[in-house]
Short mmCIF file of C-alpha atoms in Angstrom, two decimals:
data_model
loop_
_atom_site.label_atom_id
_atom_site.label_comp_id
_atom_site.label_asym_id
_atom_site.label_seq_id
_atom_site.Cartn_x
_atom_site.Cartn_y
_atom_site.Cartn_z
CA MET A 1 2.56 -11.52 13.14
CA HIS A 2 -1.14 -11.80 12.43
CA VAL A 3 -3.64 -11.50 9.59
CA GLU A 4 -4.63 -7.88 9.31
CA THR A 5 -6.77 -8.15 6.18
CA LEU A 6 -8.25 -11.03 4.18
CA ARG A 7 -9.39 -10.43 0.59
CA ARG A 8 -10.73 -12.40 -2.36
CA TYR A 9 -11.32 -11.45 -5.98
CA PRO A 10 -14.37 -13.26 -7.40
CA VAL A 11 -13.48 -12.40 -11.03
CA LYS A 12 -9.88 -12.23 -12.22
CA SER A 13 -8.64 -8.64 -12.59
CA MET A 14 -11.84 -7.12 -11.20
CA LEU A 15 -12.19 -5.38 -7.88
CA GLY A 16 -12.08 -7.60 -4.77
CA GLU A 17 -13.82 -7.70 -1.45
CA GLU A 18 -12.67 -7.94 2.12
CA VAL A 19 -13.90 -10.92 4.17
CA ALA A 20 -13.69 -11.69 7.89
CA GLU A 21 -12.87 -15.38 7.33
CA SER A 22 -12.55 -17.96 4.61
CA ASN A 23 -12.10 -21.63 3.99
CA VAL A 24 -8.82 -22.29 2.23
CA THR A 25 -8.14 -25.35 0.04
CA GLU A 26 -5.45 -26.16 -2.48
CA ARG A 27 -7.42 -23.85 -4.79
CA GLY A 28 -6.86 -20.87 -2.44
CA LEU A 29 -9.53 -18.85 -0.66
CA ALA A 30 -13.14 -19.92 -1.25
CA GLY A 31 -14.50 -17.95 -4.20
CA ASP A 32 -11.18 -16.36 -5.14
CA ARG A 33 -10.66 -15.98 -8.90
CA ALA A 34 -13.62 -18.31 -9.41
CA ARG A 35 -14.35 -16.70 -12.79
CA ALA A 36 -12.57 -14.76 -15.49
CA VAL A 37 -13.28 -12.77 -18.66
CA LEU A 38 -12.52 -14.36 -21.97
CA ASP A 39 -11.60 -12.23 -25.00
CA VAL A 40 -13.65 -13.90 -27.72
CA ALA A 41 -11.49 -12.56 -30.54
CA THR A 42 -8.19 -13.95 -29.24
CA GLY A 43 -9.24 -16.74 -26.91
CA LYS A 44 -7.01 -15.23 -24.20
CA ILE A 45 -7.97 -14.50 -20.62
CA ALA A 46 -8.49 -10.78 -20.06
CA SER A 47 -6.01 -9.39 -17.54
CA ALA A 48 -5.35 -5.85 -16.39
CA LYS A 49 -1.69 -6.76 -16.73
CA ASN A 50 -2.32 -5.51 -20.28
CA PRO A 51 -3.71 -2.10 -19.24
CA ARG A 52 -4.21 -0.75 -22.78
CA LEU A 53 -6.94 -3.35 -23.36
CA TRP A 54 -8.19 -4.31 -19.93
CA ARG A 55 -7.59 -1.60 -17.31
CA ASP A 56 -11.35 -1.01 -17.12
CA LEU A 57 -11.75 -4.43 -15.46
CA LEU A 58 -10.52 -2.62 -12.31
CA THR A 59 -13.67 -0.38 -12.39
CA ILE A 60 -16.00 -3.36 -12.01
CA GLU A 61 -17.09 -4.97 -8.76
CA GLY A 62 -16.29 -8.65 -9.07
CA ALA A 63 -19.05 -9.60 -6.69
CA ARG A 64 -21.67 -7.86 -8.84
CA VAL A 65 -20.47 -8.41 -12.38
CA PRO A 66 -22.93 -7.66 -15.24
CA GLY A 67 -23.93 -10.05 -18.01
CA ASP A 68 -21.81 -10.72 -21.11
CA ALA A 69 -23.56 -8.08 -23.26
CA GLU A 70 -23.18 -5.29 -20.74
CA LEU A 71 -19.62 -6.40 -19.93
CA SER A 72 -18.72 -6.32 -23.59
CA ARG A 73 -20.11 -2.79 -23.89
CA LEU A 74 -18.17 -1.62 -20.83
CA LEU A 75 -14.90 -3.11 -22.08
CA GLY A 76 -15.30 -2.24 -25.74
CA ARG A 77 -14.64 -5.83 -26.92
CA GLU A 78 -16.73 -8.98 -27.18
CA VAL A 79 -16.13 -10.93 -24.05
CA ARG A 80 -17.61 -13.85 -22.12
CA LEU A 81 -17.58 -14.53 -18.40
CA ILE A 82 -16.31 -18.07 -17.81
CA ASP A 83 -15.82 -20.32 -14.80
CA VAL A 84 -13.60 -22.96 -16.41
CA PRO A 85 -10.43 -21.90 -18.26
CA PRO A 86 -9.82 -23.19 -21.77
CA GLU A 87 -7.03 -25.74 -22.06
CA GLY A 88 -3.70 -23.93 -22.15
CA ALA A 89 -5.35 -20.62 -21.32
CA GLU A 90 -3.00 -17.65 -21.83
CA PHE A 91 -2.92 -14.03 -20.76
CA GLU A 92 -0.83 -11.01 -21.81
CA ARG A 93 1.49 -9.06 -19.53
CA SER A 94 2.67 -5.70 -20.84
CA VAL A 95 6.29 -4.90 -20.11
CA PRO A 96 5.76 -2.70 -16.99
CA GLU A 97 8.78 -0.39 -17.58
CA ARG A 98 7.39 0.42 -21.03
CA VAL A 99 3.97 1.15 -19.60
CA LEU A 100 5.55 3.56 -17.13
CA ALA A 101 7.54 5.23 -19.85
CA GLU A 102 4.89 5.42 -22.58
CA GLY A 103 1.59 5.44 -20.70
CA ILE A 104 -1.39 3.14 -20.43
CA GLU A 105 -2.79 4.04 -23.86
CA ALA A 106 0.42 3.03 -25.69
CA GLU A 107 0.70 -0.25 -27.50
CA VAL A 108 3.82 -1.61 -25.82
CA PRO A 109 5.54 -5.01 -26.00
CA HIS A 110 4.08 -7.81 -23.91
CA THR A 111 4.86 -11.31 -22.87
CA VAL A 112 2.33 -14.15 -22.97
CA GLY A 113 1.92 -16.33 -19.87
CA THR A 114 0.03 -19.54 -19.19
CA LEU A 115 -2.22 -19.67 -16.17
CA GLY A 116 -1.34 -21.35 -12.91
CA ALA A 117 2.13 -22.85 -13.12
CA ALA A 118 2.00 -23.42 -9.33
CA SER A 119 -1.76 -23.89 -9.03
CA PRO A 120 -4.16 -26.81 -9.44
CA GLY A 121 -5.55 -27.30 -12.93
CA GLY A 122 -8.73 -25.48 -13.87
CA THR A 123 -7.98 -22.33 -11.93
CA PHE A 124 -7.48 -18.72 -13.01
CA PHE A 125 -4.44 -17.79 -10.92
CA ASP A 126 -1.49 -16.23 -12.80
CA PHE A 127 0.89 -18.39 -10.83
CA ALA A 128 0.04 -19.62 -7.30
CA PRO A 129 -3.29 -19.69 -5.38
CA VAL A 130 -2.33 -17.47 -2.44
CA HIS A 131 -0.68 -14.07 -2.46
CA LEU A 132 0.57 -12.37 0.72
CA ILE A 133 2.07 -8.97 1.48
CA SER A 134 3.31 -7.53 4.77
CA THR A 135 2.30 -4.29 6.35
CA SER A 136 6.00 -3.50 6.61
CA ALA A 137 6.39 -3.67 2.82
CA VAL A 138 3.33 -1.46 2.29
CA GLU A 139 4.65 1.04 4.81
CA ARG A 140 8.11 1.07 3.26
CA ILE A 141 6.71 1.63 -0.27
CA GLY A 142 4.49 4.39 1.01
CA ALA A 143 7.29 6.07 2.93
CA HIS A 144 9.37 6.39 -0.23
CA SER A 145 6.39 7.56 -2.39
CA PRO A 146 5.75 11.25 -3.04
CA ARG A 147 2.19 10.65 -1.74
CA GLY A 148 3.55 9.43 1.60
CA HIS A 149 1.46 6.28 1.51
CA VAL A 150 0.25 3.50 -0.74
CA GLU A 151 -2.78 1.26 -0.53
CA ALA A 152 -2.18 -2.44 0.01
CA LEU A 153 -5.13 -3.35 -2.23
CA ARG A 154 -3.25 -2.03 -5.28
CA TYR A 155 -1.11 -5.20 -5.01
CA ARG A 156 -4.19 -7.42 -4.89
CA PRO A 157 -3.13 -9.65 -1.95
CA ASN A 158 -5.23 -12.36 -0.40
CA LEU A 159 -3.61 -11.75 3.00
CA VAL A 160 -2.09 -8.59 4.41
CA VAL A 161 0.10 -9.79 7.27
CA ALA A 162 0.82 -7.39 10.13
CA THR A 163 4.58 -7.40 10.73
CA ALA A 164 6.97 -5.54 13.02
CA HIS A 165 10.22 -6.05 11.13
CA PRO A 166 10.80 -3.01 8.84
CA GLY A 167 11.35 -3.25 5.09
CA PHE A 168 10.31 -6.25 3.08
CA PRO A 169 10.35 -9.13 5.60
CA GLU A 170 8.43 -11.50 3.33
CA ASN A 171 11.50 -11.75 1.07
CA ASP A 172 12.90 -14.03 3.82
CA TRP A 173 9.81 -16.23 3.83
CA VAL A 174 10.58 -17.72 0.42
CA GLY A 175 11.26 -21.48 0.63
CA ARG A 176 9.77 -21.71 4.13
CA GLU A 177 6.50 -22.94 5.62
CA LEU A 178 4.10 -20.38 6.99
CA HIS A 179 1.31 -21.28 9.40
CA VAL A 180 -1.79 -19.04 9.30
CA GLY A 181 -4.33 -20.14 11.86
CA ASP A 182 -4.67 -23.82 11.07
CA VAL A 183 -3.62 -23.47 7.46
CA ALA A 184 -0.09 -24.29 6.28
CA LEU A 185 1.39 -22.54 3.29
CA GLU A 186 4.60 -23.07 1.38
CA VAL A 187 6.02 -19.74 0.26
CA ILE A 188 7.37 -20.22 -3.27
CA VAL A 189 8.73 -16.96 -4.61
CA ALA A 190 8.63 -13.18 -4.32
CA SER A 191 5.89 -11.58 -6.42
CA PRO A 192 7.23 -9.66 -9.43
CA ARG A 193 5.09 -6.59 -10.00
CA CYS A 194 3.43 -5.61 -13.24
CA ALA A 195 1.69 -2.32 -14.15
CA VAL A 196 -1.50 -3.23 -12.21
CA PRO A 197 -0.59 -1.43 -8.94
CA THR A 198 -0.22 1.84 -10.89
CA LEU A 199 -3.71 1.70 -12.36
CA ALA A 200 -6.89 3.24 -11.01
CA HIS A 201 -8.72 0.78 -8.76
CA GLY A 202 -12.35 1.78 -8.48
CA PRO A 203 -12.34 5.18 -6.73
CA LEU A 204 -8.56 5.13 -6.30
CA GLY A 205 -6.75 7.09 -9.00
CA ARG A 206 -3.53 6.16 -10.74
CA ASP A 207 -0.29 5.94 -8.79
CA VAL A 208 2.78 5.24 -10.95
CA GLU A 209 4.98 5.34 -7.82
CA ALA A 210 3.31 2.12 -6.62
CA LEU A 211 5.61 0.37 -9.10
CA ARG A 212 8.48 2.86 -9.45
CA THR A 213 9.17 2.83 -5.72
CA VAL A 214 9.23 -0.97 -5.64
CA ALA A 215 11.61 -0.99 -8.62
CA ARG A 216 13.97 1.38 -6.80
CA HIS A 217 13.89 -0.29 -3.37
CA ASN A 218 13.12 -4.01 -3.69
CA ARG A 219 14.53 -5.91 -6.62
CA VAL A 220 14.64 -9.64 -5.94
CA GLN A 221 15.92 -12.60 -7.98
CA VAL A 222 12.91 -14.45 -9.35
CA PHE A 223 13.67 -17.85 -10.86
CA ASP A 224 15.70 -17.24 -14.05
CA MET A 225 14.12 -13.83 -14.71
CA GLY A 226 16.87 -11.90 -12.96
CA PRO A 227 16.24 -9.19 -10.32
CA GLN A 228 12.61 -8.05 -10.49
CA PRO A 229 10.70 -5.31 -8.67
CA CYS A 230 8.83 -7.37 -6.04
CA ALA A 231 6.25 -6.75 -3.33
CA GLY A 232 4.68 -9.67 -1.55
CA VAL A 233 5.08 -13.44 -2.06
CA TYR A 234 3.24 -16.28 -3.71
CA ALA A 235 2.38 -19.46 -1.81
CA ARG A 236 0.73 -22.82 -2.29
CA VAL A 237 -1.51 -24.56 0.26
CA LEU A 238 0.07 -27.50 2.09
CA ARG A 239 -2.67 -27.97 4.70
CA PRO A 240 -6.23 -26.71 4.07
CA GLY A 241 -8.27 -25.15 6.81
CA ARG A 242 -9.90 -21.88 7.75
CA ILE A 243 -8.29 -18.44 8.06
CA ARG A 244 -9.80 -15.60 10.08
CA LYS A 245 -8.86 -11.99 10.37
CA GLY A 246 -6.60 -11.67 13.40
CA ASP A 247 -5.25 -15.23 13.14
CA PRO A 248 -1.61 -15.59 14.23
CA VAL A 249 0.97 -16.05 11.48
CA ARG A 250 4.22 -17.79 12.19
CA LEU A 251 7.12 -19.29 10.31
CA ALA A 252 7.44 -23.05 10.90
#
């Protein structure tokens, strides 16, 4: 196994960028989710997991984000770009099955999450600071999709790991230590998918099968949530270091 692609997302829920290498600390890749958009009216962190309100975040280049006034105009709500989360910062996650059934314009039920349960304080990660997905998983999802393929970036990974084992090999990484170059990661849990992979990402149009296919072919027990449609895994950093595209990846 090796690192096929390395990506960071300078602003939470905005478009990311591919990098050739990156320092990695307990806060994840350098510059990843360094900032986020605050909804002034609610005090919540804007997340495309609530696509009715925030899907247009995925039209904006996180590396070239406009000022607050222009950003508010683009998003249709008063927002501020912040680099430190408010204490107890929350975000909304629309129930993905309802988004699939009723569409992205519908006001559907949502859950409210608190940032960074498995991340250092003061970060904007939904859960853990590193997200990985295998090429095998991406290929399997694409093979079952009517389009015949799916783009890995829809799942917003930090690392795409080239794997030979078919299916969803990262399911078996949970609870184990993964060495990537000179970085050591602890894989915590499979990544339950929300509606984000189905949304337009910059020039990429919508693809509802990016979630439906996962729901049909890879449901995994996630904590006490029951079987969830999963693609990829979350990890925390045990040993900081530097990761480069092409670095070997091995299970300890």
